[in-house]
Amino acid sequence: MSACPHTSVATATAESADPCCAAPLPVLGRDVTVPLVTGGEVTYAALDYAASAPALQRVWDDVAAYAPYYGSVHRGAGYLSQLSTDLFENARRTVADFLGCREGDQVVFTRSTTDSLNLLAAALPADCQVFVFETEHHASLLPWRDARVTYLDAPRTHDEAVHTLERALADREPYGPALVCVTGASNVTGELWPVRELAAAAHAHGARIVLDAAQLAPHHPVDIADLDVDWVAFSGHKLYAPFGSGVLAGRADWLQAADPYLAGGGASRKVARRADGGVDVEWHDTAARHEAGSPNVIGAYSIASACKALQEAGFDGLVERERHLIRTVREGLAAVPQVRVLSLFGDDAPRVGVISFVVDGWNSSHFAAALSAEYGIGVRDGLFCAHPLVRTLLGGASDEPGECGAPEAAPGERSLNAIRVSFGAGTPDEHVERFVRAVGELVADGARWNYRTEDGRCVPDTDAAAGSAAGAAAA
């Protein structure tokens, strides 16, 4: 509809911002200050983009401009309902353009990457075999357990990853439908995976492939046709659009042949009573088949807004700027001998802005808590919903505790979990520079406060006197 709301917010681009200082794309909350346990306040350094990225200011402005016009999607004759329906379907087309979808591909709006991959798992044809590396996020590792699934060992090079998959596909019996699930960029190490080569291997052996692009899409262009993958899944909340939607995009045939992921209004074309008292239903064969219920139009619109912002900013400039931040962090961590950065493919492997590490003599949960309480820096500690991968990288046994807040090793002993720093298009230099400085100071001088475990999290002990670095670092 011609009166569809639109914002004229001026969006900063990678070219218009100083590539060495400012964030290319302004994000909501960039000026938020948080209290320090040692006194005073500081601008919050959000360095946990791999978990959830802040909303782009443009996305928030677009959503706020649309909100007064909200109406039911595909369910109303009124002006606002028609406008909202147009907005929802235009968002679908914007996402298809962002992903380089092929003719005949479908874009299904879901709740998240996890939801997208579970939808695909529910649509697998009978006797489909699934192949997945143990290095995957749980969202990619777990949905296939009701299928015939083969878990592949962690590779240490790109070539090994391709050869491991080729051997597994060649050995499968009987020869029937097969699916490979692979991440584009690790949520633990940030390392890029050889998606194009893995797709070629899958197709050479008659298999299909789905790309978990949750960590890739916010940092690098994702083109379904160019990568030659069959499906792509990602989440809005990692793509600077945290409003409850995700995407599954790709081939339509398996989705059209499967029963709806959820049964209900919107998924059905026709429902009628039978003479015997039962109910017959005819399902849609479009994306609506798997979008039962009133759709999250704000979530879909916010994803489309983020896609446009990233395309307009230009990935070339965004990628180069992020490499600058990665160099700053990696060089800073390398200058601290007690820090060990986790990696599958080695120091020279290409990566996005996600880096995990451990610190000798430090409990990872306490280290992350000190970064927050004493420096205003938000990172993540734990196993990052990728337990097998982190266990492989740390060399721990599968039955050891170590998720966020779990009891950890004493100083000098092997850590049972890790610390992750992650960043993106909304990160200014000052945030990563403060992080590097804080790591060096904590390792050299210890924490300035005491910490304790409360409700599974390490928190400052407000009842204890400050100044006991040894107590802060001990498990």
PDB file of C-alpha atoms in Angstrom, residues 47-236:
ATOM      1  CA  LEU A  47      30.855  -7.406  23.837  1.00  0.00           C
ATOM      2  CA  ASP A  48      28.437 -10.326  23.737  1.00  0.00           C
ATOM      3  CA  TYR A  49      27.117  -9.934  20.190  1.00  0.00           C
ATOM      4  CA  ALA A  50      27.370 -13.674  19.578  1.00  0.00           C
ATOM      5  CA  ALA A  51      24.609 -14.260  22.121  1.00  0.00           C
ATOM      6  CA  SER A  52      22.381 -11.336  21.119  1.00  0.00           C
ATOM      7  CA  ALA A  53      23.353  -8.191  19.274  1.00  0.00           C
ATOM      8  CA  PRO A  54      21.820  -4.847  20.192  1.00  0.00           C
ATOM      9  CA  ALA A  55      19.207  -3.451  17.860  1.00  0.00           C
ATOM     10  CA  LEU A  56      20.443  -1.093  15.189  1.00  0.00           C
ATOM     11  CA  GLN A  57      19.186   2.411  15.851  1.00  0.00           C
ATOM     12  CA  ARG A  58      17.692   2.354  12.358  1.00  0.00           C
ATOM     13  CA  VAL A  59      15.823  -0.872  13.121  1.00  0.00           C
ATOM     14  CA  TRP A  60      14.414   0.573  16.326  1.00  0.00           C
ATOM     15  CA  ASP A  61      13.367   3.768  14.544  1.00  0.00           C
ATOM     16  CA  ASP A  62      11.683   1.805  11.755  1.00  0.00           C
ATOM     17  CA  VAL A  63       9.811  -0.378  14.260  1.00  0.00           C
ATOM     18  CA  ALA A  64       8.741   2.665  16.285  1.00  0.00           C
ATOM     19  CA  ALA A  65       7.471   4.395  13.133  1.00  0.00           C
ATOM     20  CA  TYR A  66       5.417   1.333  12.173  1.00  0.00           C
ATOM     21  CA  ALA A  67       4.041   0.489  15.638  1.00  0.00           C
ATOM     22  CA  PRO A  68       1.050   2.907  15.544  1.00  0.00           C
ATOM     23  CA  TYR A  69      -0.021   1.283  12.275  1.00  0.00           C
ATOM     24  CA  TYR A  70       0.058  -2.278  13.646  1.00  0.00           C
ATOM     25  CA  GLY A  71      -2.743  -4.543  12.453  1.00  0.00           C
ATOM     26  CA  SER A  72      -3.490  -8.223  11.954  1.00  0.00           C
ATOM     27  CA  VAL A  73      -1.636  -9.923   9.095  1.00  0.00           C
ATOM     28  CA  HIS A  74      -3.646 -11.917   6.513  1.00  0.00           C
ATOM     29  CA  ARG A  75      -6.677 -11.597   8.778  1.00  0.00           C
ATOM     30  CA  GLY A  76      -8.378  -8.250   8.316  1.00  0.00           C
ATOM     31  CA  ALA A  77     -10.180  -6.082   5.770  1.00  0.00           C
ATOM     32  CA  GLY A  78      -9.286  -2.838   7.491  1.00  0.00           C
ATOM     33  CA  TYR A  79      -6.644  -0.402   6.300  1.00  0.00           C
ATOM     34  CA  LEU A  80      -4.109  -1.204   9.044  1.00  0.00           C
ATOM     35  CA  SER A  81      -4.518  -4.938   8.534  1.00  0.00           C
ATOM     36  CA  GLN A  82      -3.940  -4.542   4.799  1.00  0.00           C
ATOM     37  CA  LEU A  83      -0.949  -2.292   5.423  1.00  0.00           C
ATOM     38  CA  SER A  84       0.542  -4.750   7.930  1.00  0.00           C
ATOM     39  CA  THR A  85       0.023  -7.642   5.522  1.00  0.00           C
ATOM     40  CA  ASP A  86       1.874  -5.736   2.803  1.00  0.00           C
ATOM     41  CA  LEU A  87       4.657  -4.910   5.238  1.00  0.00           C
ATOM     42  CA  PHE A  88       4.989  -8.568   6.252  1.00  0.00           C
ATOM     43  CA  GLU A  89       5.136  -9.851   2.679  1.00  0.00           C
ATOM     44  CA  ASN A  90       7.519  -7.073   1.619  1.00  0.00           C
ATOM     45  CA  ALA A  91       9.762  -8.125   4.501  1.00  0.00           C
ATOM     46  CA  ARG A  92       9.790 -11.644   3.068  1.00  0.00           C
ATOM     47  CA  ARG A  93      10.937 -10.287  -0.294  1.00  0.00           C
ATOM     48  CA  THR A  94      13.618  -8.130   1.340  1.00  0.00           C
ATOM     49  CA  VAL A  95      15.037 -11.150   3.173  1.00  0.00           C
ATOM     50  CA  ALA A  96      14.972 -13.189  -0.035  1.00  0.00           C
ATOM     51  CA  ASP A  97      16.992 -10.457  -1.743  1.00  0.00           C
ATOM     52  CA  PHE A  98      19.424 -10.255   1.192  1.00  0.00           C
ATOM     53  CA  LEU A  99      20.048 -14.012   0.936  1.00  0.00           C
ATOM     54  CA  GLY A 100      20.189 -14.192  -2.855  1.00  0.00           C
ATOM     55  CA  CYS A 101      17.323 -16.666  -2.970  1.00  0.00           C
ATOM     56  CA  ARG A 102      16.755 -18.591  -6.179  1.00  0.00           C
ATOM     57  CA  GLU A 103      13.529 -18.803  -8.124  1.00  0.00           C
ATOM     58  CA  GLY A 104      11.233 -21.185  -6.290  1.00  0.00           C
ATOM     59  CA  ASP A 105      12.941 -20.781  -2.897  1.00  0.00           C
ATOM     60  CA  GLN A 106      10.733 -20.028   0.098  1.00  0.00           C
ATOM     61  CA  VAL A 107      11.371 -17.695   3.029  1.00  0.00           C
ATOM     62  CA  VAL A 108       9.631 -18.910   6.173  1.00  0.00           C
ATOM     63  CA  PHE A 109       9.529 -16.653   9.220  1.00  0.00           C
ATOM     64  CA  THR A 110      10.190 -18.544  12.445  1.00  0.00           C
ATOM     65  CA  ARG A 111      11.077 -17.608  16.018  1.00  0.00           C
ATOM     66  CA  SER A 112      14.841 -18.175  15.820  1.00  0.00           C
ATOM     67  CA  THR A 113      17.611 -20.244  14.259  1.00  0.00           C
ATOM     68  CA  THR A 114      16.734 -23.032  16.687  1.00  0.00           C
ATOM     69  CA  ASP A 115      13.116 -22.920  15.561  1.00  0.00           C
ATOM     70  CA  SER A 116      14.148 -22.880  11.901  1.00  0.00           C
ATOM     71  CA  LEU A 117      16.314 -25.987  12.202  1.00  0.00           C
ATOM     72  CA  ASN A 118      13.675 -27.824  14.220  1.00  0.00           C
ATOM     73  CA  LEU A 119      11.171 -26.965  11.473  1.00  0.00           C
ATOM     74  CA  LEU A 120      13.481 -28.486   8.873  1.00  0.00           C
ATOM     75  CA  ALA A 121      14.048 -31.528  11.073  1.00  0.00           C
ATOM     76  CA  ALA A 122      10.275 -32.033  11.206  1.00  0.00           C
ATOM     77  CA  ALA A 123      10.128 -31.850   7.399  1.00  0.00           C
ATOM     78  CA  LEU A 124      12.757 -34.494   6.659  1.00  0.00           C
ATOM     79  CA  PRO A 125      11.571 -37.205   4.282  1.00  0.00           C
ATOM     80  CA  ALA A 126      11.299 -40.759   5.560  1.00  0.00           C
ATOM     81  CA  ASP A 127      14.610 -42.572   6.100  1.00  0.00           C
ATOM     82  CA  CYS A 128      16.624 -39.387   5.675  1.00  0.00           C
ATOM     83  CA  GLN A 129      20.141 -39.611   7.045  1.00  0.00           C
ATOM     84  CA  VAL A 130      21.636 -36.541   8.707  1.00  0.00           C
ATOM     85  CA  PHE A 131      25.330 -35.696   9.009  1.00  0.00           C
ATOM     86  CA  VAL A 132      26.490 -33.072  11.468  1.00  0.00           C
ATOM     87  CA  PHE A 133      29.858 -32.192  13.006  1.00  0.00           C
ATOM     88  CA  GLU A 134      30.174 -32.375  16.783  1.00  0.00           C
ATOM     89  CA  THR A 135      31.422 -28.788  16.645  1.00  0.00           C
ATOM     90  CA  GLU A 136      27.952 -27.371  15.995  1.00  0.00           C
ATOM     91  CA  HIS A 137      25.876 -25.184  18.285  1.00  0.00           C
ATOM     92  CA  HIS A 138      23.212 -27.229  20.052  1.00  0.00           C
ATOM     93  CA  ALA A 139      20.586 -25.658  17.768  1.00  0.00           C
ATOM     94  CA  SER A 140      22.268 -27.473  14.877  1.00  0.00           C
ATOM     95  CA  LEU A 141      23.393 -30.528  16.826  1.00  0.00           C
ATOM     96  CA  LEU A 142      20.209 -31.656  18.580  1.00  0.00           C
ATOM     97  CA  PRO A 143      17.112 -31.316  16.329  1.00  0.00           C
ATOM     98  CA  TRP A 144      17.981 -34.432  14.290  1.00  0.00           C
ATOM     99  CA  ARG A 145      18.039 -36.984  17.114  1.00  0.00           C
ATOM    100  CA  ASP A 146      14.830 -38.648  15.910  1.00  0.00           C
ATOM    101  CA  ALA A 147      16.412 -39.163  12.488  1.00  0.00           C
ATOM    102  CA  ARG A 148      19.265 -41.455  11.452  1.00  0.00           C
ATOM    103  CA  VAL A 149      22.055 -39.104  12.430  1.00  0.00           C
ATOM    104  CA  THR A 150      25.828 -39.446  12.142  1.00  0.00           C
ATOM    105  CA  TYR A 151      27.924 -37.149  14.306  1.00  0.00           C
ATOM    106  CA  LEU A 152      31.294 -36.323  12.774  1.00  0.00           C
ATOM    107  CA  ASP A 153      34.462 -35.672  14.789  1.00  0.00           C
ATOM    108  CA  ALA A 154      35.872 -32.170  15.032  1.00  0.00           C
ATOM    109  CA  PRO A 155      38.199 -31.427  12.103  1.00  0.00           C
ATOM    110  CA  ARG A 156      41.393 -29.409  12.530  1.00  0.00           C
ATOM    111  CA  THR A 157      41.621 -28.025   8.992  1.00  0.00           C
ATOM    112  CA  HIS A 158      39.184 -27.059   6.243  1.00  0.00           C
ATOM    113  CA  ASP A 159      40.451 -29.915   4.102  1.00  0.00           C
ATOM    114  CA  GLU A 160      39.904 -32.385   6.916  1.00  0.00           C
ATOM    115  CA  ALA A 161      36.327 -31.144   7.308  1.00  0.00           C
ATOM    116  CA  VAL A 162      35.597 -31.745   3.624  1.00  0.00           C
ATOM    117  CA  HIS A 163      37.304 -35.135   3.534  1.00  0.00           C
ATOM    118  CA  THR A 164      35.550 -36.275   6.728  1.00  0.00           C
ATOM    119  CA  LEU A 165      32.174 -35.416   5.236  1.00  0.00           C
ATOM    120  CA  GLU A 166      32.995 -37.054   1.896  1.00  0.00           C
ATOM    121  CA  ARG A 167      33.982 -40.322   3.598  1.00  0.00           C
ATOM    122  CA  ALA A 168      30.851 -40.361   5.741  1.00  0.00           C
ATOM    123  CA  LEU A 169      28.555 -39.708   2.776  1.00  0.00           C
ATOM    124  CA  ALA A 170      30.289 -42.288   0.607  1.00  0.00           C
ATOM    125  CA  ASP A 171      29.914 -44.952   3.308  1.00  0.00           C
ATOM    126  CA  ARG A 172      26.228 -44.409   4.004  1.00  0.00           C
ATOM    127  CA  GLU A 173      23.815 -47.275   3.445  1.00  0.00           C
ATOM    128  CA  PRO A 174      21.283 -47.467   2.014  1.00  0.00           C
ATOM    129  CA  TYR A 175      21.677 -44.686  -0.534  1.00  0.00           C
ATOM    130  CA  GLY A 176      18.670 -42.417   0.041  1.00  0.00           C
ATOM    131  CA  PRO A 177      17.828 -38.880   1.105  1.00  0.00           C
ATOM    132  CA  ALA A 178      20.523 -37.226   3.192  1.00  0.00           C
ATOM    133  CA  LEU A 179      21.075 -33.842   4.820  1.00  0.00           C
ATOM    134  CA  VAL A 180      24.249 -32.139   6.016  1.00  0.00           C
ATOM    135  CA  CYS A 181      24.017 -29.416   8.647  1.00  0.00           C
ATOM    136  CA  VAL A 182      26.963 -27.055   9.060  1.00  0.00           C
ATOM    137  CA  THR A 183      27.660 -23.682  10.613  1.00  0.00           C
ATOM    138  CA  GLY A 184      29.006 -20.795   8.588  1.00  0.00           C
ATOM    139  CA  ALA A 185      30.998 -19.323  11.479  1.00  0.00           C
ATOM    140  CA  SER A 186      31.600 -20.941  14.851  1.00  0.00           C
ATOM    141  CA  ASN A 187      29.813 -19.373  17.800  1.00  0.00           C
ATOM    142  CA  VAL A 188      32.810 -20.403  19.955  1.00  0.00           C
ATOM    143  CA  THR A 189      35.904 -19.595  17.902  1.00  0.00           C
ATOM    144  CA  GLY A 190      34.446 -17.299  15.236  1.00  0.00           C
ATOM    145  CA  GLU A 191      36.270 -19.308  12.583  1.00  0.00           C
ATOM    146  CA  LEU A 192      34.713 -19.525   9.127  1.00  0.00           C
ATOM    147  CA  TRP A 193      33.862 -22.960   7.791  1.00  0.00           C
ATOM    148  CA  PRO A 194      34.395 -24.032   4.141  1.00  0.00           C
ATOM    149  CA  VAL A 195      30.699 -23.873   3.314  1.00  0.00           C
ATOM    150  CA  ARG A 196      31.021 -23.813  -0.470  1.00  0.00           C
ATOM    151  CA  GLU A 197      33.345 -26.847  -0.473  1.00  0.00           C
ATOM    152  CA  LEU A 198      31.126 -28.758   1.966  1.00  0.00           C
ATOM    153  CA  ALA A 199      28.085 -27.984  -0.188  1.00  0.00           C
ATOM    154  CA  ALA A 200      29.895 -29.318  -3.257  1.00  0.00           C
ATOM    155  CA  ALA A 201      30.808 -32.497  -1.375  1.00  0.00           C
ATOM    156  CA  ALA A 202      27.237 -32.969  -0.174  1.00  0.00           C
ATOM    157  CA  HIS A 203      25.732 -32.532  -3.627  1.00  0.00           C
ATOM    158  CA  ALA A 204      28.333 -34.799  -5.224  1.00  0.00           C
ATOM    159  CA  HIS A 205      27.059 -37.587  -2.975  1.00  0.00           C
ATOM    160  CA  GLY A 206      23.352 -36.859  -3.485  1.00  0.00           C
ATOM    161  CA  ALA A 207      22.859 -35.056  -0.179  1.00  0.00           C
ATOM    162  CA  ARG A 208      21.417 -31.663   0.633  1.00  0.00           C
ATOM    163  CA  ILE A 209      22.903 -29.102   3.000  1.00  0.00           C
ATOM    164  CA  VAL A 210      21.513 -26.539   5.435  1.00  0.00           C
ATOM    165  CA  LEU A 211      23.661 -23.629   6.568  1.00  0.00           C
ATOM    166  CA  ASP A 212      23.378 -22.344  10.131  1.00  0.00           C
ATOM    167  CA  ALA A 213      24.149 -18.702   9.403  1.00  0.00           C
ATOM    168  CA  ALA A 214      23.337 -17.341  12.857  1.00  0.00           C
ATOM    169  CA  GLN A 215      26.919 -16.128  13.385  1.00  0.00           C
ATOM    170  CA  LEU A 216      27.746 -15.567   9.716  1.00  0.00           C
ATOM    171  CA  ALA A 217      24.907 -13.374   8.442  1.00  0.00           C
ATOM    172  CA  PRO A 218      25.597 -10.402  10.781  1.00  0.00           C
ATOM    173  CA  HIS A 219      29.244 -10.275   9.643  1.00  0.00           C
ATOM    174  CA  HIS A 220      29.509 -11.510   6.044  1.00  0.00           C
ATOM    175  CA  PRO A 221      27.233 -11.637   3.002  1.00  0.00           C
ATOM    176  CA  VAL A 222      25.290 -14.905   2.714  1.00  0.00           C
ATOM    177  CA  ASP A 223      24.197 -15.845  -0.801  1.00  0.00           C
ATOM    178  CA  ILE A 224      22.288 -19.103  -1.127  1.00  0.00           C
ATOM    179  CA  ALA A 225      22.941 -19.437  -4.840  1.00  0.00           C
ATOM    180  CA  ASP A 226      26.624 -18.530  -4.655  1.00  0.00           C
ATOM    181  CA  LEU A 227      27.311 -20.875  -1.730  1.00  0.00           C
ATOM    182  CA  ASP A 228      25.084 -23.490  -3.409  1.00  0.00           C
ATOM    183  CA  VAL A 229      23.393 -24.486  -0.163  1.00  0.00           C
ATOM    184  CA  ASP A 230      19.843 -25.792  -0.028  1.00  0.00           C
ATOM    185  CA  TRP A 231      18.679 -23.886   3.059  1.00  0.00           C
ATOM    186  CA  VAL A 232      19.865 -21.077   5.295  1.00  0.00           C
ATOM    187  CA  ALA A 233      18.735 -20.461   8.877  1.00  0.00           C
ATOM    188  CA  PHE A 234      19.418 -17.408  11.013  1.00  0.00           C
ATOM    189  CA  SER A 235      17.983 -15.324  13.871  1.00  0.00           C
ATOM    190  CA  GLY A 236      16.931 -11.714  13.998  1.00  0.00           C
TER     191      GLY A 236
END
